XYZ file of C-alpha atoms in Angstrom:
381
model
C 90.494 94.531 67.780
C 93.461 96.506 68.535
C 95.861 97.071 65.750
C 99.824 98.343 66.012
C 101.872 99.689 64.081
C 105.593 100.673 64.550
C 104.384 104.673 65.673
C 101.788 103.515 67.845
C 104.479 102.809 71.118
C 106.676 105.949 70.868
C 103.721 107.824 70.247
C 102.109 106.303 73.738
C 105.112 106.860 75.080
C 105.329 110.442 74.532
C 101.582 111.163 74.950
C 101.893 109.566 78.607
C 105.135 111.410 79.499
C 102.977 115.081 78.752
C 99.854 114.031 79.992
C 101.415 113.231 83.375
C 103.117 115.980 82.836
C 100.335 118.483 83.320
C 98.485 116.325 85.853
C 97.900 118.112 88.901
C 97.278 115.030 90.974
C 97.558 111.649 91.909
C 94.082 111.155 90.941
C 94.200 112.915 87.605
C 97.513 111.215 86.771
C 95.515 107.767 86.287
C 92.828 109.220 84.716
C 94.692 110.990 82.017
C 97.511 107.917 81.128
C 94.023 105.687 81.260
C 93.146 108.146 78.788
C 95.919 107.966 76.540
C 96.926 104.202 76.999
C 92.755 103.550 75.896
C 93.618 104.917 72.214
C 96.020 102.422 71.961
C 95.856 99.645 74.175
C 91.415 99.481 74.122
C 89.690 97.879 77.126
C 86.299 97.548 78.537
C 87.508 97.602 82.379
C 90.182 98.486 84.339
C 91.802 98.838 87.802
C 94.563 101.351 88.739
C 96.287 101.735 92.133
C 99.264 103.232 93.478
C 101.043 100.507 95.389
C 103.911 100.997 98.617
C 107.226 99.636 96.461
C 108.263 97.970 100.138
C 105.144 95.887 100.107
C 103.359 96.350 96.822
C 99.755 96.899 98.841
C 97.283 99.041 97.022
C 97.316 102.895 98.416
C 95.755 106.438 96.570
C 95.661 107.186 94.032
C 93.305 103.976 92.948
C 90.802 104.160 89.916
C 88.016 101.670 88.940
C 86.081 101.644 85.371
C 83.152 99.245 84.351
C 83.770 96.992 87.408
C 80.949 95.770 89.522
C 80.725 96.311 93.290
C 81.813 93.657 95.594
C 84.581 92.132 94.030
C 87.139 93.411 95.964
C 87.830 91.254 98.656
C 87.765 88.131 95.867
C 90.648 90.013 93.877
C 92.966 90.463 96.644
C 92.503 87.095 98.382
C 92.908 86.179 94.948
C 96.407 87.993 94.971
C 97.864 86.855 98.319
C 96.209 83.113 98.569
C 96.568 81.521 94.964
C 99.485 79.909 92.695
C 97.952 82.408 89.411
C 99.327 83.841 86.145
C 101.060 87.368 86.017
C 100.435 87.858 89.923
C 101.755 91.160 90.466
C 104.582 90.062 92.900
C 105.736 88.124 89.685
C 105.540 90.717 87.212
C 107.956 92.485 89.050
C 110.959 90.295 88.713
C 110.058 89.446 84.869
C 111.482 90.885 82.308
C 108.596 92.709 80.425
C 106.314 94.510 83.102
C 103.173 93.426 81.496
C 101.448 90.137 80.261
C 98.239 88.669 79.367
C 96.252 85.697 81.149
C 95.282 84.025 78.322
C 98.847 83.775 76.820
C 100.224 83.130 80.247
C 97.312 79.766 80.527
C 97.787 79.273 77.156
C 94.386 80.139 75.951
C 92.832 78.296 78.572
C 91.895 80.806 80.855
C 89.486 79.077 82.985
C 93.125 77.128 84.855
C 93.293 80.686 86.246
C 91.631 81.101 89.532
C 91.371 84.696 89.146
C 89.793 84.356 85.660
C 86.961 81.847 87.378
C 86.106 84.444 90.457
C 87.008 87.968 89.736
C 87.187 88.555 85.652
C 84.291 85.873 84.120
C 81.604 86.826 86.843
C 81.793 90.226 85.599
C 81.595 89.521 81.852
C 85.226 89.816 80.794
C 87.733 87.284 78.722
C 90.443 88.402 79.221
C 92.985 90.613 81.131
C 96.252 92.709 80.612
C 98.211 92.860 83.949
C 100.858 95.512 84.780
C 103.140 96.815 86.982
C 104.978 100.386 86.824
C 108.814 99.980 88.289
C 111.201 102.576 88.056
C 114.839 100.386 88.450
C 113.763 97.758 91.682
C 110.909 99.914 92.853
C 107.313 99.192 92.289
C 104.858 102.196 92.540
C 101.778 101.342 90.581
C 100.169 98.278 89.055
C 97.076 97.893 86.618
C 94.605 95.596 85.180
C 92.873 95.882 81.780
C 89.948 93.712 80.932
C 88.707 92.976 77.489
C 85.072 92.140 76.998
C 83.674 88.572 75.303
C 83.600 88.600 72.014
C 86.457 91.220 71.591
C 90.271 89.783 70.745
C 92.188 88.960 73.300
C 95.290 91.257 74.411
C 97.932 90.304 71.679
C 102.080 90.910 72.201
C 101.434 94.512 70.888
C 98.767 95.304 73.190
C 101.783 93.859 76.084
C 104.501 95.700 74.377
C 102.859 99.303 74.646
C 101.749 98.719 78.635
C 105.510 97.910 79.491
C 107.270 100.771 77.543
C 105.200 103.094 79.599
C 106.172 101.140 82.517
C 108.712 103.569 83.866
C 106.991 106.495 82.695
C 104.187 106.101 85.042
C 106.144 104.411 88.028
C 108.779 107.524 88.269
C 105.432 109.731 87.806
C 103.530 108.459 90.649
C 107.280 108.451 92.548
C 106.842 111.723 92.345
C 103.578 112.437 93.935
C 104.904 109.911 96.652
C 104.627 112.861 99.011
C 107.739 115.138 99.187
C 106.346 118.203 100.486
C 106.743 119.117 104.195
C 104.865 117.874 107.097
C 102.387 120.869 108.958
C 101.855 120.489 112.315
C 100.075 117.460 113.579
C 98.275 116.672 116.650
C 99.900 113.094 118.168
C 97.162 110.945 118.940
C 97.361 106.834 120.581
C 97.232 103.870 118.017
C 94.018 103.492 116.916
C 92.526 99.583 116.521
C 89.520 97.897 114.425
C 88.786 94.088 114.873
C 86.786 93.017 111.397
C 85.575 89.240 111.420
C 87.116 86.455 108.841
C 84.699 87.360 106.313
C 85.728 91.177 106.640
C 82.794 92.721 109.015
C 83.783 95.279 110.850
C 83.443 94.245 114.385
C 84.555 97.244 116.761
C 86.804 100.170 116.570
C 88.312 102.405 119.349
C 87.840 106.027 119.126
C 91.547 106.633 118.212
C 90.801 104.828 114.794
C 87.407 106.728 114.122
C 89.987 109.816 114.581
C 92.617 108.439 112.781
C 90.861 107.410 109.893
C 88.886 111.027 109.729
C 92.303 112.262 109.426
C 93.357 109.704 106.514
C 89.807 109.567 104.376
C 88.435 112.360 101.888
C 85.134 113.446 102.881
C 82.717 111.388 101.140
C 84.907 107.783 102.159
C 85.019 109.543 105.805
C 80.868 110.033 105.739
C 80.938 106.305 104.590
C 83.122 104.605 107.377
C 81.377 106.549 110.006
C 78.056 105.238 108.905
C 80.331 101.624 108.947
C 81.788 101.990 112.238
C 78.433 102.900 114.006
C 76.919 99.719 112.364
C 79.015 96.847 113.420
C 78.787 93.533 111.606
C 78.519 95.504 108.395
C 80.539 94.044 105.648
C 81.594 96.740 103.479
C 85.305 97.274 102.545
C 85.146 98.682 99.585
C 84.670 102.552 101.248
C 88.144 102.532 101.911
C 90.657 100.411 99.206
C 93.799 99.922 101.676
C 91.831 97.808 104.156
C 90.968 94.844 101.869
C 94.515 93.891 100.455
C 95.953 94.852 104.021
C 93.559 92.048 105.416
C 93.972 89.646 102.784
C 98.062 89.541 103.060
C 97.241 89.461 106.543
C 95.585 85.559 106.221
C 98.665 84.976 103.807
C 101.456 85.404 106.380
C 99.422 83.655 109.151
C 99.077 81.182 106.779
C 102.719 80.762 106.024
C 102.299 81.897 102.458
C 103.715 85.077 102.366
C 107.031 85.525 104.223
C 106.496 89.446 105.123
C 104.363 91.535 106.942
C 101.192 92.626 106.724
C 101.960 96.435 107.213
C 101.131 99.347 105.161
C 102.378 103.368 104.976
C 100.196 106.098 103.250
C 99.592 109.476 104.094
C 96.689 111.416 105.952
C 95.019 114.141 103.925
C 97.397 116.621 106.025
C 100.655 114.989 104.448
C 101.782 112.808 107.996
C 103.022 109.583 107.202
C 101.246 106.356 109.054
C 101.325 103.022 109.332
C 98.705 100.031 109.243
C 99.501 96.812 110.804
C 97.041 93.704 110.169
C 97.504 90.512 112.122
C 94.829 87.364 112.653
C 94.029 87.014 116.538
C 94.240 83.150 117.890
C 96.061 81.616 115.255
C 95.562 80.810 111.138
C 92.221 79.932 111.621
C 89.577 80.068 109.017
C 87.434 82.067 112.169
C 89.842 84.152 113.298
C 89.120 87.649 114.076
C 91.463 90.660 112.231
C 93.242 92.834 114.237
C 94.405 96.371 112.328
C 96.259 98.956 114.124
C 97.042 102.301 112.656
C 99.514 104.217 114.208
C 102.202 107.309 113.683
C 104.833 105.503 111.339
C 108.263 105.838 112.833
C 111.224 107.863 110.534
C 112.842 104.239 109.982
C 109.729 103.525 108.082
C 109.193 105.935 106.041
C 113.220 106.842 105.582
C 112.974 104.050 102.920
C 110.104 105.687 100.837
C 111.209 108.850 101.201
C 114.680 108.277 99.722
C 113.299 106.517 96.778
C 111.171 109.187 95.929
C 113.494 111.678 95.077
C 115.294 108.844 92.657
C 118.883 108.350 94.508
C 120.723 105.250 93.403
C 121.922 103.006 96.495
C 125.457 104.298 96.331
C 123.729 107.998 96.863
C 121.969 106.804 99.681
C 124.667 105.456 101.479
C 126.408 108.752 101.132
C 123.175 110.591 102.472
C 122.967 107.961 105.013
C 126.926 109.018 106.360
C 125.807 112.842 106.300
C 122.513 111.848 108.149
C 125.222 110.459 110.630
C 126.967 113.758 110.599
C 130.308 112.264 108.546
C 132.470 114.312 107.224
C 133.709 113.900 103.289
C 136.937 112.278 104.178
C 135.158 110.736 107.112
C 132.428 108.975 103.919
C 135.463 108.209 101.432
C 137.280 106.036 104.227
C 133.524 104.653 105.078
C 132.894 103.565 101.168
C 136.328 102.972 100.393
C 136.016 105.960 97.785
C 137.922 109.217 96.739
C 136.907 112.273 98.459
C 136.874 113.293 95.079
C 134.380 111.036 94.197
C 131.929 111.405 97.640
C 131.983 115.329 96.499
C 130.495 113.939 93.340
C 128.214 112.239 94.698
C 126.997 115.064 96.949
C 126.409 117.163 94.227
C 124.560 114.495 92.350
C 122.604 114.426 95.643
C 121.708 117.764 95.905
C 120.513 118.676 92.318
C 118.228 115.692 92.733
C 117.227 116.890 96.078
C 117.058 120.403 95.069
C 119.111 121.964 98.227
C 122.816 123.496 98.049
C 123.794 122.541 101.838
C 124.046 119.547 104.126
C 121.980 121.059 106.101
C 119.398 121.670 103.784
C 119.505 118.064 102.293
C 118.996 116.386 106.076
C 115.712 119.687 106.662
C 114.536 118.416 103.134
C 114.512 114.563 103.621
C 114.189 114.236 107.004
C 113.308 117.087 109.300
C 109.928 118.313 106.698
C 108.856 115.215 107.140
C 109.554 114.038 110.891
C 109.984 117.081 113.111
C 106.354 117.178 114.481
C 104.945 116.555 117.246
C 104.799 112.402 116.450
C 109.052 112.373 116.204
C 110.694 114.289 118.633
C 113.714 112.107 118.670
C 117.057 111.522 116.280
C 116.113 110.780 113.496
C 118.499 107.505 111.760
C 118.311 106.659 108.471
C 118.724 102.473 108.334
């Protein structure tokens, strides 16, 4: 049973903001706020990811506790192909960040798709759903599961998950990858066809490559052993691929108006791109196509911006200077002062921590497009 008192959310709070403080990675930021939010928030399972705010698809760093193998696949299709409670595309646009799926079915969990194939099979009653947003952006999400026989996640339990909300959303920002590029070898498109039921069919030796680049060792060692097998059914060795996959079906299906397209970064810091798309129509049968590829600058532009925490009015000024606009050329652009486009710039730079134009377009653009992959103009859309 979890009990609250007045303390018990400013003290979570504060105990996230220095524990992701001193985390020295992705991977140890979600292991240390799952730390601290277990003391006061406690749960029997969990799921963490870090999510691409452009398409909210799952991407490092991810973290799993007491949750049985195989249930991947069910809990994204889940995500992209049912009308459910608290689906994370929701949550965003709500007001509190966070609810439960028994107050959101009105303690009658079992109307909840997701409750009948992903969180009863497994033993749970009932889950806590999350998503981290820092102002429009999405950058992490979470699921907390509470064992039968325990109380369900009450308004307190909700109430601490979304006052850390944008605590851990502006932490992961950070890690979004803001160092510079190193030199990169430019390699073709790579492509993998995996069957409706998410067997891996063939792959091309530019995605064995590509994917050697993008997995740690031990998920690397594990996809080879995939890829020389084909027919094997076994996602889970690599997160990204199963929700890519799954929003794939939705759009084909006409149930998600987007794309099915994904950015992350390769263990050497370049920035790529997935694209997933169903071959021969919305078919039940038909055969997934993903291609992963160099991500253009317009792509990753977006991401890249966010990161460093600019509001939209900054951006359009660092989009002019991108351009090469001068100040009075910017104030005439945005109808402003040149007073207040100076302002701006400076508010620009401290976030961006350069004193020059020319240091602000090396820092946002240049580290992290002038290789080999991008050898023309970079424009910032």
């Amino acid at each position: 049973t979890s009990v609250r008192t007045g303390r018990d959310v400013p003290r979570l709070v504060d105990s996230v903001e220095r524990a992701a403080a001193r985390a020295d990675s992705a991977d140890e930021l979600l292991e240390v706020v799952a730390a601290e939010v277990h003391r006061t928030v406690p749960y029997d399972g969990a799921m963490w990811f870090g999510v691409d705010p452009g398409t909210l698809l799952a991407v490092a760093p991810s973290r799993f506790e007491n949750l049985d193998d195989g249930y991947c696949q069910p809990f994204w299709h889940g995500e992209f192909h049912e009308h459910d409670v608290n689906l994370f595309s929701d949550l965003v646009h709500e007001s509190l960040p966070a609810g439960s799926l028994r107050t959101a079915t009105g303690d009658r969990p079992l109307r909840s798709a997701r409750y009948r194939d992903f969180i009863q099979p497994q033993g749970y009653n009932d889950e806590l759903r999350a998503v981290f947003r820092s102002g429009a952006s999405t950058w992490g999400v979470a699921a907390l599961f509470r064992d039968k026989g325990r109380d369900p996640f009450d308004d307190g339990d909700v109430a601490a998950i979304s006052a850390i909300s944008g605590v851990v959303a502006n932490a992961i920002r950070t890690r979004a990858g803001l160092g510079a590029w190193p030199p990169g070898i430019s390699r073709a498109p790579g492509l993998m066809l995996f069957s409706h039921d998410g067997a891996i069919l063939s792959a091309n030796t530019e995605a064995t490559l590509w994917l050697r680049e993008i997995l740690d060792a031990e998920a690397d060692a594990d996809w080879i052993e995939v890829l020389a097998d084909p027919g094997t059914t076994d996602l889970d060795v690599w997160l990204p691929i199963t929700p890519l996959i799954a929003r794939a079906h939705a759009v084909a299906a006409g149930r998600h108006g987007g794309l099915a397209r994904l950015r992350l970064r390769d263990r050497s810091g370049r920035w790529v791109v997935l694209h997933a798309s169903l071959l021969g129509g919305a078919t039940v049968e038909s055969t997934i196509a993903v291609v992963v590829e160099p991500a253009k600058s317009t792509e990753i532009a977006p991401i890249i911006i966010e990161a460093y925490g600019l509001t939209s009015r900054e951006r359009d000024v660092v989009q002019a200077i991108a351009r090469g606009s001068s100040t009075p050329d910017i104030a005439a652009e945005l109808f402003l002062s040149a007073h207040t486009v100076r302002d701006y710039i400076k508010s620009v730079f401290d976030k961006v921590g350069v004193n020059s134009r020319a240091e602000l377009v090396a820092k946002l653009f240049a580290d992290h497009y002038s290789d080999p992959f991008h050898e023309s103009a970079i424009h910032v859309h």
